PDB file of C-alpha atoms and ligand atoms in Angstrom:
ATOM      1  CA  MET E  24     -20.137  69.484  52.579  1.00 84.00           C
ATOM      2  CA  GLU E  25     -23.894  69.543  52.297  1.00 87.00           C
ATOM      3  CA  VAL E  26     -23.675  70.218  48.556  1.00 88.00           C
ATOM      4  CA  LEU E  27     -21.301  67.279  48.044  1.00 88.00           C
ATOM      5  CA  SER E  28     -23.547  65.017  50.082  1.00 89.00           C
ATOM      6  CA  TYR E  29     -26.574  66.108  48.061  1.00 88.00           C
ATOM      7  CA  LEU E  30     -24.741  65.454  44.796  1.00 84.00           C
ATOM      8  CA  VAL E  31     -23.442  62.014  45.786  1.00 86.00           C
ATOM      9  CA  ARG E  32     -26.552  60.755  47.579  1.00 89.00           C
ATOM     10  CA  ASP E  33     -29.335  62.304  45.512  1.00 88.00           C
ATOM     11  CA  THR E  34     -28.449  64.001  42.239  1.00 88.00           C
ATOM     12  CA  VAL E  35     -26.041  61.469  40.737  1.00 86.00           C
ATOM     13  CA  PRO E  36     -28.111  58.358  41.645  1.00 89.00           C
ATOM     14  CA  ASN E  37     -31.257  59.995  40.276  1.00 89.00           C
ATOM     15  CA  TYR E  38     -29.453  60.907  37.080  1.00 86.00           C
ATOM     16  CA  LEU E  39     -28.029  57.396  36.708  1.00 88.00           C
ATOM     17  CA  LYS E  40     -31.473  55.835  37.228  1.00 89.00           C
ATOM     18  CA  ASN E  41     -32.673  57.758  34.175  1.00 88.00           C
ATOM     19  CA  VAL E  42     -29.861  56.664  31.861  1.00 89.00           C
ATOM     20  CA  PRO E  43     -31.612  54.412  29.340  1.00 91.00           C
ATOM     21  CA  ILE E  44     -29.295  51.402  29.518  1.00 90.00           C
ATOM     22  CA  PRO E  45     -31.281  48.352  28.397  1.00 90.00           C
ATOM     23  CA  ARG E  46     -31.108  45.141  30.413  1.00 90.00           C
ATOM     24  CA  THR E  47     -30.391  43.050  27.297  1.00 92.00           C
ATOM     25  CA  PHE E  48     -28.567  43.646  24.002  1.00 91.00           C
ATOM     26  CA  LYS E  49     -31.889  43.273  22.199  1.00 91.00           C
ATOM     27  CA  GLY E  50     -33.141  46.154  24.310  1.00 91.00           C
ATOM     28  CA  PHE E  51     -30.896  48.506  22.324  1.00 90.00           C
ATOM     29  CA  LEU E  52     -33.200  47.927  19.335  1.00 92.00           C
ATOM     30  CA  ASP E  53     -36.155  49.263  21.293  1.00 91.00           C
ATOM     31  CA  LEU E  54     -34.519  52.535  22.312  1.00 91.00           C
ATOM     32  CA  SER E  55     -36.027  55.744  20.950  1.00 93.00           C
ATOM     33  CA  VAL E  56     -33.985  58.438  19.246  1.00 94.00           C
ATOM     34  CA  LYS E  57     -34.205  60.478  22.448  1.00 94.00           C
ATOM     35  CA  ASP E  58     -32.920  57.496  24.483  1.00 92.00           C
ATOM     36  CA  TRP E  59     -30.039  57.015  22.032  1.00 93.00           C
ATOM     37  CA  ALA E  60     -29.145  60.699  22.267  1.00 93.00           C
ATOM     38  CA  HIS E  61     -29.183  60.429  26.063  1.00 91.00           C
ATOM     39  CA  LEU E  62     -27.100  57.250  26.018  1.00 92.00           C
ATOM     40  CA  VAL E  63     -24.542  58.654  23.565  1.00 93.00           C
ATOM     41  CA  SER E  64     -24.129  61.896  25.505  1.00 92.00           C
ATOM     42  CA  PHE E  65     -23.839  59.964  28.781  1.00 91.00           C
ATOM     43  CA  SER E  66     -21.224  57.661  27.234  1.00 93.00           C
ATOM     44  CA  ALA E  67     -19.298  60.639  25.875  1.00 94.00           C
ATOM     45  CA  VAL E  68     -19.220  62.311  29.289  1.00 92.00           C
ATOM     46  CA  VAL E  69     -18.183  59.109  31.100  1.00 92.00           C
ATOM     47  CA  GLY E  70     -15.623  58.250  28.418  1.00 94.00           C
ATOM     48  CA  SER E  71     -14.148  61.761  28.433  1.00 94.00           C
ATOM     49  CA  ALA E  72     -13.974  61.822  32.221  1.00 93.00           C
ATOM     50  CA  GLY E  73     -12.180  58.469  32.192  1.00 93.00           C
ATOM     51  CA  TYR E  74      -9.827  59.567  29.421  1.00 92.00           C
ATOM     52  CA  PHE E  75      -8.843  62.805  31.135  1.00 91.00           C
ATOM     53  CA  ALA E  76      -8.582  61.129  34.536  1.00 92.00           C
ATOM     54  CA  PHE E  77      -6.162  58.447  33.318  1.00 89.00           C
ATOM     55  CA  LYS E  78      -4.331  60.338  30.557  1.00 89.00           C
ATOM     56  CA  PRO E  79      -1.750  61.976  32.864  1.00 85.00           C
ATOM     57  CA  TYR E  80      -0.856  58.589  34.333  1.00 85.00           C
ATOM     58  CA  TYR E  81      -0.714  56.957  30.896  1.00 85.00           C
ATOM     59  CA  ASP E  82       1.428  59.792  29.496  1.00 83.00           C
ATOM     60  CA  LYS E  83       3.773  59.552  32.455  1.00 81.00           C
ATOM     61  CA  TYR E  84       4.041  55.775  31.986  1.00 80.00           C
ATOM     62  CA  ARG E  85       4.704  56.167  28.246  1.00 79.00           C
ATOM     63  CA  GLY E  86       7.264  58.877  28.961  1.00 78.00           C
ATOM     64  CA  ILE E  87       9.089  56.617  31.375  1.00 77.00           C
ATOM     65  CA  GLN E  88       9.005  53.810  28.818  1.00 76.00           C
ATOM     66  CA  GLN E  89      10.305  56.060  26.010  1.00 77.00           C
ATOM     67  CA  GLU E  90      13.034  57.415  28.252  1.00 79.00           C
ATOM     68  CA  HIS E  91      14.437  53.926  28.774  1.00 82.00           C
ATOM     69  CA  ILE E  92      14.384  52.659  25.203  1.00 86.00           C
ATOM     70  CA  MET E  93      17.850  52.160  23.763  1.00 88.00           C
ATOM     71  CA  ASN E  94      17.023  50.342  20.552  1.00 92.00           C
ATOM     72  CA  PHE E  95      14.876  52.483  18.243  1.00 89.00           C
ATOM     73  CA  ASN E  96      15.126  50.550  14.981  1.00 90.00           C
ATOM     74  CA  ILE E  97      17.320  47.457  14.992  1.00 94.00           C
ATOM     75  CA  GLU E  98      15.373  44.221  14.390  1.00 94.00           C
ATOM     76  CA  LYS E  99      12.343  45.525  16.301  1.00 93.00           C
ATOM     77  CA  SER E 100      10.211  42.557  15.220  1.00 95.00           C
ATOM     78  CA  LYS E 101      12.313  40.245  17.404  1.00 95.00           C
ATOM     79  CA  GLU E 102      11.646  39.771  21.101  1.00 95.00           C
ATOM     80  CA  LYS E 103      15.380  40.099  21.794  1.00 95.00           C
ATOM     81  CA  VAL E 104      18.227  41.190  19.566  1.00 95.00           C
ATOM     82  CA  TYR E 105      21.284  39.048  19.838  1.00 94.00           C
ATOM     83  CA  ASP E 106      24.092  38.072  17.502  1.00 93.00           C
ATOM     84  CA  ILE E 107      26.344  35.065  17.494  1.00 93.00           C
ATOM     85  CA  ILE E 108      29.712  35.772  15.960  1.00 91.00           C
ATOM     86  CA  ASP E 109      32.360  33.139  15.509  1.00 91.00           C
ATOM     87  CA  VAL E 110      35.598  34.428  17.007  1.00 87.00           C
ATOM     88  CA  GLU E 111      37.469  32.809  14.147  1.00 87.00           C
ATOM     89  CA  ASP E 112      35.665  35.130  11.705  1.00 86.00           C
ATOM     90  CA  LEU E 113      36.770  38.331  13.411  1.00 89.00           C
ATOM     91  CA  ALA E 114      39.262  40.583  11.706  1.00 90.00           C
ATOM     92  CA  GLU E 115      42.420  41.744  13.493  1.00 92.00           C
ATOM     93  CA  LYS E 116      40.361  44.558  14.944  1.00 94.00           C
ATOM     94  CA  THR E 117      36.544  44.626  15.030  1.00 95.00           C
ATOM     95  CA  ASN E 118      34.367  47.434  16.391  1.00 96.00           C
ATOM     96  CA  PHE E 119      31.035  46.371  17.827  1.00 96.00           C
ATOM     97  CA  CYS E 120      28.285  48.901  18.340  1.00 97.00           C
ATOM     98  CA  ARG E 121      27.189  49.694  21.882  1.00 95.00           C
ATOM     99  CA  CYS E 122      24.999  52.706  21.104  1.00 95.00           C
ATOM    100  CA  TRP E 123      22.276  50.910  19.102  1.00 95.00           C
ATOM    101  CA  ARG E 124      22.420  53.546  16.345  1.00 95.00           C
ATOM    102  CA  SER E 125      24.576  51.693  13.820  1.00 96.00           C
ATOM    103  CA  LYS E 126      23.206  50.937  10.340  1.00 95.00           C
ATOM    104  CA  ARG E 127      25.675  48.024  10.176  1.00 96.00           C
ATOM    105  CA  TRP E 128      24.563  46.337  13.404  1.00 94.00           C
ATOM    106  CA  PRO E 129      26.224  44.659  15.252  1.00 95.00           C
ATOM    107  CA  TYR E 130      29.256  46.522  13.937  1.00 95.00           C
ATOM    108  CA  CYS E 131      29.989  50.173  14.667  1.00 97.00           C
ATOM    109  CA  ASP E 132      29.546  52.532  11.723  1.00 97.00           C
ATOM    110  CA  GLY E 133      30.393  55.720  13.618  1.00 97.00           C
ATOM    111  CA  SER E 134      26.744  56.661  14.232  1.00 96.00           C
ATOM    112  CA  HIS E 135      27.596  57.047  17.909  1.00 96.00           C
ATOM    113  CA  ASN E 136      29.363  60.326  17.040  1.00 97.00           C
ATOM    114  CA  LEU E 137      26.104  61.982  15.929  1.00 95.00           C
ATOM    115  CA  HIS E 138      24.253  60.456  18.887  1.00 93.00           C
ATOM    116  CA  ASN E 139      26.876  61.891  21.260  1.00 94.00           C
ATOM    117  CA  GLN E 140      26.720  65.283  19.545  1.00 95.00           C
ATOM    118  CA  LEU E 141      22.919  65.453  19.776  1.00 92.00           C
ATOM    119  CA  THR E 142      22.522  64.112  23.295  1.00 90.00           C
ATOM    120  CA  GLY E 143      25.714  64.965  25.117  1.00 93.00           C
ATOM    121  CA  ASP E 144      26.239  61.252  25.660  1.00 92.00           C
ATOM    122  CA  ASN E 145      29.676  59.663  25.480  1.00 96.00           C
ATOM    123  CA  VAL E 146      29.111  56.176  24.098  1.00 95.00           C
ATOM    124  CA  ALA E 147      31.381  54.438  21.631  1.00 97.00           C
ATOM    125  CA  SER E 148      32.077  50.994  20.267  1.00 97.00           C
ATOM    126  CA  ILE E 149      33.658  48.037  21.959  1.00 96.00           C
ATOM    127  CA  ILE E 150      36.820  47.089  20.140  1.00 96.00           C
ATOM    128  CA  MET E 151      37.808  43.445  19.858  1.00 94.00           C
ATOM    129  CA  GLU E 152      41.443  43.041  18.956  1.00 92.00           C
ATOM    130  CA  ARG E 153      43.359  39.873  18.184  1.00 88.00           C
ATOM    131  CA  LYS E 154      46.542  39.556  20.121  1.00 83.00           C
ATOM    132  CA  PRO E 155      49.406  37.844  18.416  1.00 77.00           C
ATOM    133  CA  ARG E 156      49.802  34.353  19.814  1.00 74.00           C
ATOM    134  CA  SER E 157      52.823  33.977  21.983  1.00 74.00           C
ATOM    135  CA  GLY E 158      55.019  30.961  21.753  1.00 66.00           C
TER     136      GLY E 158
HETATM  137  S1  FES K 211      27.741  53.168  15.912  1.00 70.55           S
HETATM  138 FE1  FES K 211      27.174  52.423  17.818  1.00 70.55          FE
HETATM  139  S2  FES K 211      29.005  52.440  18.916  1.00 70.55           S
HETATM  140 FE2  FES K 211      29.529  53.212  17.041  1.00 70.55          FE
END
């Protein structure tokens, strides 16, 4: 505990006091080559420590995000992908994609078969079928 106390209360503050950080931006112009070397190495150590400290959390966050993405390439420039289809324009039977892998979005092109094969998933299209009118 004594070593930790010595580091936190004496060594680190003394080291930080000697880091040549100027009080103004103009002060950077007055730094010597030795000061610049000190400042760059200090920045590299602080930056690396920050990077390695936060990287696991960032990677975990990105992993969680990637895990939940369904749409990998359909109209990615839009905030939301939606389609309006006039019911009158539908054929007798129309397959709409639900797997987000179709190259004919919003219609199913069978891409869900490869997706299911590769992932073990079981998704397929939604089929809209016209019923003959009664009466
Ligand atoms: S291609 Fe997506 S459900 Fe068939």
